PDB file of C-alpha atoms and ligand atoms in Angstrom:
ATOM      1  CA  UNK A   8    -108.428 -53.996  72.583  1.00  0.00           C
ATOM      2  CA  UNK A   9    -107.204 -50.494  72.033  1.00  0.00           C
ATOM      3  CA  UNK A  10    -106.013 -48.560  75.027  1.00  0.00           C
ATOM      4  CA  UNK A  11    -107.565 -45.134  75.506  1.00  0.00           C
ATOM      5  CA  UNK A  12    -105.529 -42.524  77.313  1.00  0.00           C
ATOM      6  CA  UNK A  13    -106.762 -39.438  79.093  1.00  0.00           C
ATOM      7  CA  UNK A  14    -106.878 -37.435  75.906  1.00  0.00           C
ATOM      8  CA  UNK A  15    -106.723 -33.896  77.197  1.00  0.00           C
ATOM      9  CA  UNK A  16    -103.268 -34.441  78.714  1.00  0.00           C
ATOM     10  CA  UNK A  17    -101.832 -36.200  75.707  1.00  0.00           C
ATOM     11  CA  UNK A  18    -100.255 -34.898  72.547  1.00  0.00           C
ATOM     12  CA  UNK A  19    -102.090 -35.780  69.339  1.00  0.00           C
ATOM     13  CA  UNK A  20     -99.314 -38.203  68.391  1.00  0.00           C
ATOM     14  CA  UNK A  21     -97.098 -39.850  71.011  1.00  0.00           C
ATOM     15  CA  UNK A  22     -94.451 -42.383  70.069  1.00  0.00           C
ATOM     16  CA  UNK A  23     -92.887 -44.115  73.058  1.00  0.00           C
ATOM     17  CA  UNK A  24     -89.983 -46.552  73.109  1.00  0.00           C
ATOM     18  CA  UNK A  25     -90.774 -47.700  69.579  1.00  0.00           C
ATOM     19  CA  UNK A  26     -88.378 -50.191  67.988  1.00  0.00           C
ATOM     20  CA  UNK A  27     -88.423 -52.028  64.665  1.00  0.00           C
ATOM     21  CA  UNK A  28     -86.092 -54.795  63.530  1.00  0.00           C
ATOM     22  CA  UNK A  29     -85.687 -56.469  60.153  1.00  0.00           C
ATOM     23  CA  UNK A  30     -84.343 -59.993  60.105  1.00  0.00           C
ATOM     24  CA  UNK A  31     -82.219 -60.879  57.090  1.00  0.00           C
ATOM     25  CA  UNK A  32     -81.039 -64.452  57.480  1.00  0.00           C
ATOM     26  CA  UNK A  33     -78.595 -64.467  60.387  1.00  0.00           C
ATOM     27  CA  UNK A  34     -78.407 -60.708  60.780  1.00  0.00           C
ATOM     28  CA  UNK A  35     -80.823 -58.331  62.454  1.00  0.00           C
ATOM     29  CA  UNK A  36     -81.117 -54.794  61.100  1.00  0.00           C
ATOM     30  CA  UNK A  37     -82.176 -52.255  63.696  1.00  0.00           C
ATOM     31  CA  UNK A  38     -84.299 -49.813  61.685  1.00  0.00           C
ATOM     32  CA  UNK A  39     -85.820 -47.926  64.657  1.00  0.00           C
ATOM     33  CA  UNK A  40     -84.507 -48.152  68.214  1.00  0.00           C
ATOM     34  CA  UNK A  41     -86.261 -46.654  71.233  1.00  0.00           C
ATOM     35  CA  UNK A  42     -87.830 -43.834  69.226  1.00  0.00           C
ATOM     36  CA  UNK A  43     -89.596 -41.191  71.330  1.00  0.00           C
ATOM     37  CA  UNK A  44     -91.390 -37.948  70.358  1.00  0.00           C
ATOM     38  CA  UNK A  45     -94.679 -36.069  70.448  1.00  0.00           C
ATOM     39  CA  UNK A  46     -96.550 -34.106  67.776  1.00  0.00           C
ATOM     40  CA  UNK A  47     -99.432 -31.679  68.306  1.00  0.00           C
ATOM     41  CA  UNK A  48    -102.519 -31.642  66.101  1.00  0.00           C
ATOM     42  CA  UNK A  49    -102.256 -29.472  62.997  1.00  0.00           C
ATOM     43  CA  UNK A  50     -98.487 -29.133  63.073  1.00  0.00           C
ATOM     44  CA  UNK A  51     -96.223 -29.255  60.048  1.00  0.00           C
ATOM     45  CA  UNK A  52     -93.432 -31.609  61.117  1.00  0.00           C
ATOM     46  CA  UNK A  53     -90.181 -32.489  59.386  1.00  0.00           C
ATOM     47  CA  UNK A  54     -88.400 -35.745  60.176  1.00  0.00           C
ATOM     48  CA  UNK A  55     -84.820 -35.014  59.169  1.00  0.00           C
ATOM     49  CA  UNK A  56     -81.965 -37.466  58.749  1.00  0.00           C
ATOM     50  CA  UNK A  57     -79.539 -38.951  56.280  1.00  0.00           C
ATOM     51  CA  UNK A  58     -80.201 -42.040  54.197  1.00  0.00           C
ATOM     52  CA  UNK A  59     -80.629 -45.187  56.289  1.00  0.00           C
ATOM     53  CA  UNK A  60     -81.476 -43.288  59.481  1.00  0.00           C
ATOM     54  CA  UNK A  61     -84.842 -45.045  59.789  1.00  0.00           C
ATOM     55  CA  UNK A  62     -87.145 -42.269  58.583  1.00  0.00           C
ATOM     56  CA  UNK A  63     -89.245 -44.255  56.102  1.00  0.00           C
ATOM     57  CA  UNK A  64     -89.605 -47.089  58.591  1.00  0.00           C
ATOM     58  CA  UNK A  65     -90.970 -44.630  61.148  1.00  0.00           C
ATOM     59  CA  UNK A  66     -93.329 -42.993  58.633  1.00  0.00           C
ATOM     60  CA  UNK A  67     -94.699 -46.368  57.530  1.00  0.00           C
ATOM     61  CA  UNK A  68     -95.331 -47.296  61.160  1.00  0.00           C
ATOM     62  CA  UNK A  69     -97.114 -43.972  61.785  1.00  0.00           C
ATOM     63  CA  UNK A  70     -99.262 -44.629  58.706  1.00  0.00           C
ATOM     64  CA  UNK A  71    -100.206 -48.159  59.695  1.00  0.00           C
ATOM     65  CA  UNK A  72     -98.431 -49.608  56.648  1.00  0.00           C
ATOM     66  CA  UNK A  73     -95.937 -51.396  58.838  1.00  0.00           C
ATOM     67  CA  UNK A  74     -95.982 -52.368  62.519  1.00  0.00           C
ATOM     68  CA  UNK A  75     -93.322 -51.897  65.174  1.00  0.00           C
ATOM     69  CA  UNK A  76     -91.891 -54.698  67.313  1.00  0.00           C
ATOM     70  CA  UNK A  77     -91.806 -52.823  70.614  1.00  0.00           C
ATOM     71  CA  UNK A  78     -93.301 -49.680  72.031  1.00  0.00           C
ATOM     72  CA  UNK A  79     -96.386 -47.522  71.680  1.00  0.00           C
ATOM     73  CA  UNK A  80     -97.615 -45.435  68.743  1.00  0.00           C
ATOM     74  CA  UNK A  81    -100.489 -43.420  70.131  1.00  0.00           C
ATOM     75  CA  UNK A  82    -102.582 -41.492  67.616  1.00  0.00           C
ATOM     76  CA  UNK A  83    -105.385 -39.396  69.079  1.00  0.00           C
ATOM     77  CA  UNK A  84    -105.448 -41.536  72.208  1.00  0.00           C
ATOM     78  CA  UNK A  85    -105.344 -44.915  70.436  1.00  0.00           C
ATOM     79  CA  UNK A  86    -102.249 -47.119  70.471  1.00  0.00           C
ATOM     80  CA  UNK A  87    -102.174 -48.266  66.842  1.00  0.00           C
ATOM     81  CA  UNK A  88     -99.394 -50.726  67.672  1.00  0.00           C
ATOM     82  CA  UNK A  89    -102.121 -52.839  69.322  1.00  0.00           C
ATOM     83  CA  UNK A  90    -104.705 -52.713  66.540  1.00  0.00           C
ATOM     84  CA  UNK A  91    -105.825 -55.780  64.609  1.00  0.00           C
ATOM     85  CA  UNK A  92    -105.079 -55.784  60.890  1.00  0.00           C
ATOM     86  CA  UNK A  93    -108.746 -54.992  60.220  1.00  0.00           C
ATOM     87  CA  UNK A  94    -108.646 -51.977  62.560  1.00  0.00           C
ATOM     88  CA  UNK A  95    -105.371 -50.881  61.009  1.00  0.00           C
ATOM     89  CA  UNK A  96    -106.962 -51.031  57.552  1.00  0.00           C
ATOM     90  CA  UNK A  97    -109.725 -48.708  58.738  1.00  0.00           C
ATOM     91  CA  UNK A  98    -107.147 -46.346  60.228  1.00  0.00           C
ATOM     92  CA  UNK A  99    -105.164 -46.218  56.973  1.00  0.00           C
ATOM     93  CA  UNK A 100    -108.299 -45.708  54.925  1.00  0.00           C
ATOM     94  CA  UNK A 101    -110.077 -43.138  57.091  1.00  0.00           C
ATOM     95  CA  UNK A 102    -107.365 -41.094  58.783  1.00  0.00           C
ATOM     96  CA  UNK A 103    -104.187 -41.192  56.711  1.00  0.00           C
ATOM     97  CA  UNK A 104    -103.081 -39.713  53.398  1.00  0.00           C
ATOM     98  CA  UNK A 105     -99.722 -40.848  52.012  1.00  0.00           C
ATOM     99  CA  UNK A 106     -97.483 -39.098  49.482  1.00  0.00           C
ATOM    100  CA  UNK A 107     -94.690 -41.282  48.104  1.00  0.00           C
ATOM    101  CA  UNK A 108     -91.374 -40.133  46.706  1.00  0.00           C
ATOM    102  CA  UNK A 109     -92.054 -41.766  43.336  1.00  0.00           C
ATOM    103  CA  UNK A 110     -95.779 -40.855  43.258  1.00  0.00           C
ATOM    104  CA  UNK A 111     -97.185 -44.410  42.883  1.00  0.00           C
ATOM    105  CA  UNK A 112     -99.889 -43.312  40.454  1.00  0.00           C
ATOM    106  CA  UNK A 113    -101.868 -45.880  38.472  1.00  0.00           C
ATOM    107  CA  UNK A 114    -100.456 -45.598  34.949  1.00  0.00           C
ATOM    108  CA  UNK A 115    -103.619 -46.448  33.013  1.00  0.00           C
ATOM    109  CA  UNK A 116    -105.883 -44.078  34.940  1.00  0.00           C
ATOM    110  CA  UNK A 117    -106.126 -40.331  34.270  1.00  0.00           C
ATOM    111  CA  UNK A 118    -105.188 -37.705  36.853  1.00  0.00           C
ATOM    112  CA  UNK A 119    -108.821 -37.349  37.839  1.00  0.00           C
ATOM    113  CA  UNK A 120    -109.386 -41.109  38.022  1.00  0.00           C
ATOM    114  CA  UNK A 121    -106.296 -41.521  40.217  1.00  0.00           C
ATOM    115  CA  UNK A 122    -107.729 -39.006  42.684  1.00  0.00           C
ATOM    116  CA  UNK A 123    -111.188 -40.603  42.495  1.00  0.00           C
ATOM    117  CA  UNK A 124    -109.665 -43.928  43.590  1.00  0.00           C
ATOM    118  CA  UNK A 125    -108.950 -42.307  46.952  1.00  0.00           C
ATOM    119  CA  UNK A 126    -112.058 -40.144  47.262  1.00  0.00           C
ATOM    120  CA  UNK A 127    -114.394 -43.050  46.560  1.00  0.00           C
ATOM    121  CA  UNK A 128    -113.282 -45.074  49.570  1.00  0.00           C
ATOM    122  CA  UNK A 129    -114.101 -42.537  52.294  1.00  0.00           C
ATOM    123  CA  UNK A 130    -117.036 -40.490  53.500  1.00  0.00           C
ATOM    124  CA  UNK A 131    -116.496 -36.701  53.578  1.00  0.00           C
ATOM    125  CA  UNK A 132    -114.102 -36.868  50.650  1.00  0.00           C
ATOM    126  CA  UNK A 133    -113.311 -33.677  48.773  1.00  0.00           C
ATOM    127  CA  UNK A 134    -114.282 -33.271  45.139  1.00  0.00           C
ATOM    128  CA  UNK A 135    -111.472 -34.685  42.947  1.00  0.00           C
ATOM    129  CA  UNK A 136    -111.804 -32.017  40.261  1.00  0.00           C
ATOM    130  CA  UNK A 137    -111.767 -29.210  42.805  1.00  0.00           C
ATOM    131  CA  UNK A 138    -108.588 -30.486  44.453  1.00  0.00           C
ATOM    132  CA  UNK A 139    -106.857 -30.922  41.124  1.00  0.00           C
ATOM    133  CA  UNK A 140    -107.721 -27.284  40.381  1.00  0.00           C
ATOM    134  CA  UNK A 141    -106.284 -26.334  43.783  1.00  0.00           C
ATOM    135  CA  UNK A 142    -102.953 -27.963  42.987  1.00  0.00           C
ATOM    136  CA  UNK A 143    -102.888 -26.197  39.636  1.00  0.00           C
ATOM    137  CA  UNK A 144    -103.881 -29.162  37.470  1.00  0.00           C
ATOM    138  CA  UNK A 145    -107.451 -28.257  36.567  1.00  0.00           C
ATOM    139  CA  UNK A 146    -106.457 -28.276  32.906  1.00  0.00           C
ATOM    140  CA  UNK A 147    -104.866 -31.737  33.099  1.00  0.00           C
ATOM    141  CA  UNK A 148    -107.768 -33.765  34.529  1.00  0.00           C
ATOM    142  CA  UNK A 149    -107.861 -36.215  31.640  1.00  0.00           C
ATOM    143  CA  UNK A 150    -104.131 -36.699  31.173  1.00  0.00           C
ATOM    144  CA  UNK A 151    -102.446 -39.980  32.061  1.00  0.00           C
ATOM    145  CA  UNK A 152     -99.387 -39.945  34.376  1.00  0.00           C
ATOM    146  CA  UNK A 153     -97.010 -40.535  31.451  1.00  0.00           C
ATOM    147  CA  UNK A 154     -98.295 -37.312  29.877  1.00  0.00           C
ATOM    148  CA  UNK A 155     -97.385 -35.287  32.984  1.00  0.00           C
ATOM    149  CA  UNK A 156     -94.048 -33.973  34.280  1.00  0.00           C
ATOM    150  CA  UNK A 157     -92.579 -35.248  37.562  1.00  0.00           C
ATOM    151  CA  UNK A 158     -93.824 -32.178  39.413  1.00  0.00           C
ATOM    152  CA  UNK A 159     -97.296 -32.574  37.950  1.00  0.00           C
ATOM    153  CA  UNK A 160     -97.395 -36.261  38.876  1.00  0.00           C
ATOM    154  CA  UNK A 161     -96.350 -35.397  42.429  1.00  0.00           C
ATOM    155  CA  UNK A 162     -99.165 -32.812  42.587  1.00  0.00           C
ATOM    156  CA  UNK A 163    -101.633 -35.511  41.433  1.00  0.00           C
ATOM    157  CA  UNK A 164    -100.335 -37.776  44.194  1.00  0.00           C
ATOM    158  CA  UNK A 165    -100.769 -34.962  46.736  1.00  0.00           C
ATOM    159  CA  UNK A 166    -104.289 -34.349  45.409  1.00  0.00           C
ATOM    160  CA  UNK A 167    -104.978 -38.062  45.835  1.00  0.00           C
ATOM    161  CA  UNK A 168    -103.758 -38.007  49.441  1.00  0.00           C
ATOM    162  CA  UNK A 169    -105.598 -34.766  50.233  1.00  0.00           C
ATOM    163  CA  UNK A 170    -108.869 -35.893  48.580  1.00  0.00           C
ATOM    164  CA  UNK A 171    -109.536 -38.172  51.513  1.00  0.00           C
ATOM    165  CA  UNK A 172    -109.473 -35.132  53.790  1.00  0.00           C
ATOM    166  CA  UNK A 173    -107.041 -37.032  56.027  1.00  0.00           C
ATOM    167  CA  UNK A 174    -106.346 -36.101  59.621  1.00  0.00           C
ATOM    168  CA  UNK A 175    -102.729 -37.037  59.066  1.00  0.00           C
ATOM    169  CA  UNK A 176    -100.792 -36.444  55.855  1.00  0.00           C
ATOM    170  CA  UNK A 177     -97.535 -38.421  55.629  1.00  0.00           C
ATOM    171  CA  UNK A 178     -95.017 -37.538  52.931  1.00  0.00           C
ATOM    172  CA  UNK A 179     -91.838 -39.497  52.197  1.00  0.00           C
ATOM    173  CA  UNK A 180     -89.273 -37.255  50.447  1.00  0.00           C
ATOM    174  CA  UNK A 181     -92.070 -35.504  48.532  1.00  0.00           C
ATOM    175  CA  UNK A 182     -89.674 -33.059  46.833  1.00  0.00           C
ATOM    176  CA  UNK A 183     -86.817 -35.550  46.417  1.00  0.00           C
ATOM    177  CA  UNK A 184     -86.933 -35.777  42.633  1.00  0.00           C
ATOM    178  CA  UNK A 185     -88.434 -32.382  41.853  1.00  0.00           C
ATOM    179  CA  UNK A 186     -86.731 -29.247  40.562  1.00  0.00           C
ATOM    180  CA  UNK A 187     -86.392 -26.277  42.902  1.00  0.00           C
ATOM    181  CA  UNK A 188     -89.475 -24.233  41.925  1.00  0.00           C
ATOM    182  CA  UNK A 189     -91.736 -27.278  41.677  1.00  0.00           C
ATOM    183  CA  UNK A 190     -90.443 -28.492  45.035  1.00  0.00           C
ATOM    184  CA  UNK A 191     -91.356 -25.170  46.615  1.00  0.00           C
ATOM    185  CA  UNK A 192     -94.816 -25.309  45.081  1.00  0.00           C
ATOM    186  CA  UNK A 193     -95.340 -28.802  46.519  1.00  0.00           C
ATOM    187  CA  UNK A 194     -94.147 -27.669  49.973  1.00  0.00           C
ATOM    188  CA  UNK A 195     -96.553 -24.727  49.837  1.00  0.00           C
ATOM    189  CA  UNK A 196     -99.461 -27.099  49.204  1.00  0.00           C
ATOM    190  CA  UNK A 197     -98.368 -29.231  52.166  1.00  0.00           C
ATOM    191  CA  UNK A 198     -97.962 -26.214  54.475  1.00  0.00           C
ATOM    192  CA  UNK A 199    -101.436 -25.002  53.443  1.00  0.00           C
ATOM    193  CA  UNK A 200    -102.851 -28.422  54.385  1.00  0.00           C
ATOM    194  CA  UNK A 201    -101.671 -27.835  57.923  1.00  0.00           C
ATOM    195  CA  UNK A 202    -102.339 -24.073  58.164  1.00  0.00           C
ATOM    196  CA  UNK A 203    -105.690 -23.947  56.341  1.00  0.00           C
ATOM    197  CA  UNK A 204    -107.185 -27.437  56.676  1.00  0.00           C
ATOM    198  CA  UNK A 205    -105.794 -28.259  60.117  1.00  0.00           C
ATOM    199  CA  UNK A 206    -104.248 -31.547  59.004  1.00  0.00           C
ATOM    200  CA  UNK A 207    -101.193 -32.841  60.824  1.00  0.00           C
ATOM    201  CA  UNK A 208     -98.541 -32.989  58.098  1.00  0.00           C
ATOM    202  CA  UNK A 209     -95.362 -35.028  58.534  1.00  0.00           C
ATOM    203  CA  UNK A 210     -92.632 -34.726  55.915  1.00  0.00           C
ATOM    204  CA  UNK A 211     -89.602 -37.017  55.794  1.00  0.00           C
ATOM    205  CA  UNK A 212     -86.499 -35.517  54.173  1.00  0.00           C
ATOM    206  CA  UNK A 213     -82.706 -35.675  54.152  1.00  0.00           C
ATOM    207  CA  UNK A 214     -82.572 -31.991  53.122  1.00  0.00           C
ATOM    208  CA  UNK A 215     -81.603 -29.861  56.152  1.00  0.00           C
ATOM    209  CA  UNK A 216     -82.509 -26.679  54.252  1.00  0.00           C
ATOM    210  CA  UNK A 217     -86.217 -27.507  54.610  1.00  0.00           C
ATOM    211  CA  UNK A 218     -86.129 -27.469  58.425  1.00  0.00           C
ATOM    212  CA  UNK A 219     -87.014 -23.750  58.881  1.00  0.00           C
ATOM    213  CA  UNK A 220     -90.524 -24.193  57.403  1.00  0.00           C
ATOM    214  CA  UNK A 221     -91.594 -26.737  60.031  1.00  0.00           C
ATOM    215  CA  UNK A 222     -93.328 -26.155  63.361  1.00  0.00           C
ATOM    216  CA  UNK A 223     -91.310 -29.066  64.716  1.00  0.00           C
ATOM    217  CA  UNK A 224     -88.164 -30.812  63.477  1.00  0.00           C
ATOM    218  CA  UNK A 225     -87.404 -34.371  64.580  1.00  0.00           C
ATOM    219  CA  UNK A 226     -83.737 -35.215  63.992  1.00  0.00           C
ATOM    220  CA  UNK A 227     -83.029 -38.907  63.334  1.00  0.00           C
ATOM    221  CA  UNK A 228     -79.677 -40.656  63.228  1.00  0.00           C
ATOM    222  CA  UNK A 229     -78.666 -44.333  63.539  1.00  0.00           C
ATOM    223  CA  UNK A 230     -82.261 -45.572  63.929  1.00  0.00           C
ATOM    224  CA  UNK A 231     -83.149 -43.212  66.738  1.00  0.00           C
ATOM    225  CA  UNK A 232     -84.352 -39.679  67.489  1.00  0.00           C
ATOM    226  CA  UNK A 233     -81.410 -37.529  68.543  1.00  0.00           C
ATOM    227  CA  UNK A 234     -83.256 -34.273  69.202  1.00  0.00           C
ATOM    228  CA  UNK A 235     -86.511 -32.430  68.624  1.00  0.00           C
ATOM    229  CA  UNK A 236     -86.666 -28.707  67.854  1.00  0.00           C
ATOM    230  CA  UNK A 237     -89.769 -26.540  68.016  1.00  0.00           C
ATOM    231  CA  UNK A 238     -89.857 -23.500  65.693  1.00  0.00           C
ATOM    232  CA  UNK A 239     -92.003 -20.760  67.246  1.00  0.00           C
ATOM    233  CA  UNK A 240     -91.957 -18.871  63.942  1.00  0.00           C
ATOM    234  CA  UNK A 241     -91.653 -21.171  60.943  1.00  0.00           C
ATOM    235  CA  UNK A 242     -90.396 -19.540  57.782  1.00  0.00           C
ATOM    236  CA  UNK A 243     -92.660 -18.796  54.819  1.00  0.00           C
ATOM    237  CA  UNK A 244     -91.926 -21.119  51.948  1.00  0.00           C
ATOM    238  CA  UNK A 245     -91.791 -18.165  49.544  1.00  0.00           C
ATOM    239  CA  UNK A 246     -88.796 -16.861  51.554  1.00  0.00           C
ATOM    240  CA  UNK A 247     -87.073 -20.252  51.744  1.00  0.00           C
ATOM    241  CA  UNK A 248     -83.773 -20.756  49.901  1.00  0.00           C
ATOM    242  CA  UNK A 249     -82.346 -24.207  49.420  1.00  0.00           C
TER     243      UNK A 249
HETATM  244  N1  ADP B 304     -88.041 -54.083  54.381  1.00  0.00           N
HETATM  245  C1  ADP B 304     -86.803 -54.026  54.847  1.00  0.00           C
HETATM  246  N2  ADP B 304     -86.056 -55.132  55.008  1.00  0.00           N
HETATM  247  C2  ADP B 304     -84.805 -55.079  55.493  1.00  0.00           C
HETATM  248  N3  ADP B 304     -84.198 -53.939  55.883  1.00  0.00           N
HETATM  249  C3  ADP B 304     -84.873 -52.806  55.753  1.00  0.00           C
HETATM  250  C4  ADP B 304     -86.204 -52.770  55.223  1.00  0.00           C
HETATM  251  N4  ADP B 304     -86.631 -51.487  55.226  1.00  0.00           N
HETATM  252  C5  ADP B 304     -85.614 -50.751  55.716  1.00  0.00           C
HETATM  253  N5  ADP B 304     -84.559 -51.540  56.046  1.00  0.00           N
HETATM  254  C6  ADP B 304     -83.293 -51.089  56.641  1.00  0.00           C
HETATM  255  O1  ADP B 304     -83.582 -50.330  57.801  1.00  0.00           O
HETATM  256  C7  ADP B 304     -82.727 -49.201  57.887  1.00  0.00           C
HETATM  257  C8  ADP B 304     -83.562 -47.923  57.881  1.00  0.00           C
HETATM  258  O2  ADP B 304     -84.170 -47.788  56.613  1.00  0.00           O
HETATM  259  P1  ADP B 304     -85.184 -46.606  56.223  1.00  0.00           P
HETATM  260  O3  ADP B 304     -86.210 -46.492  57.271  1.00  0.00           O
HETATM  261  O4  ADP B 304     -85.638 -46.863  54.838  1.00  0.00           O
HETATM  262  O5  ADP B 304     -84.201 -45.335  56.281  1.00  0.00           O
HETATM  263  P2  ADP B 304     -84.353 -43.892  55.611  1.00  0.00           P
HETATM  264  O6  ADP B 304     -85.744 -43.737  55.103  1.00  0.00           O
HETATM  265  O7  ADP B 304     -84.013 -42.923  56.689  1.00  0.00           O
HETATM  266  O8  ADP B 304     -83.344 -43.837  54.487  1.00  0.00           O
HETATM  267  C9  ADP B 304     -81.780 -49.299  56.713  1.00  0.00           C
HETATM  268  O9  ADP B 304     -80.600 -49.943  57.170  1.00  0.00           O
HETATM  269  C10 ADP B 304     -82.519 -50.169  55.728  1.00  0.00           C
HETATM  270  O10 ADP B 304     -81.651 -50.858  54.894  1.00  0.00           O
HETATM  271 MG1   MG B 305     -86.468 -43.389  53.196  1.00  0.00          MG
END
């Protein structure tokens, strides 16, 4: 069963000695090795590192989309590394919103229908139309993904993740393919999720210029966490230059 810690002394997220290996024929790829860090509830966190550092692997493990081979991944007092696949499904559905680099929208559903897909599977969901208005797409409710720009599609995918009112919002290179102004707009929405809604927002990026906006920056290199920085005064996204 799940192990419950003494919650008041624990951080909201605690990853301890987490390792993940991929086996490709004869060779073993070490994707995460002895990863350790903590995250407090409601923080905006950036996981920073170059390509191949193990960031997506870590994010997928945090989101219950993949499982580690060793170590603990404690979310709100529960070690999700020990959950059954059924329990992990509930965790993914109820607690986690995921924003993918390439949006992963359903091509033959409209913007509104894509968001409804997420809102319909949870209690306490937000209203799909209202969220699409919030991300500036109130006038594009009935457009299909192919009729929207990259930035607009990414905002639909954020609306979809946010519609579930998730405790944890995980974003893998959410601005990776966006132009500068659109990227800033997307980051503002994500920062507001943490500041205004109290969600814990974790953004994976290779772009060091984004680090100043985060409450906490987790530096990854060669499959492991090299250092963790806490920003007492994160920068406003409007002031950010990258
Ligand atoms: N499903 C997989 N099968 C085999 N190797 C993988 C798989 N996913 C990731 N890897 C490998 O694990 C390492 C870390 O990958 P990843 O977590 O995607 O890094 P990042 O997101 O920082 O670019 C890389 O060497 C990558 O090739
Ligand atoms: Mg990646």
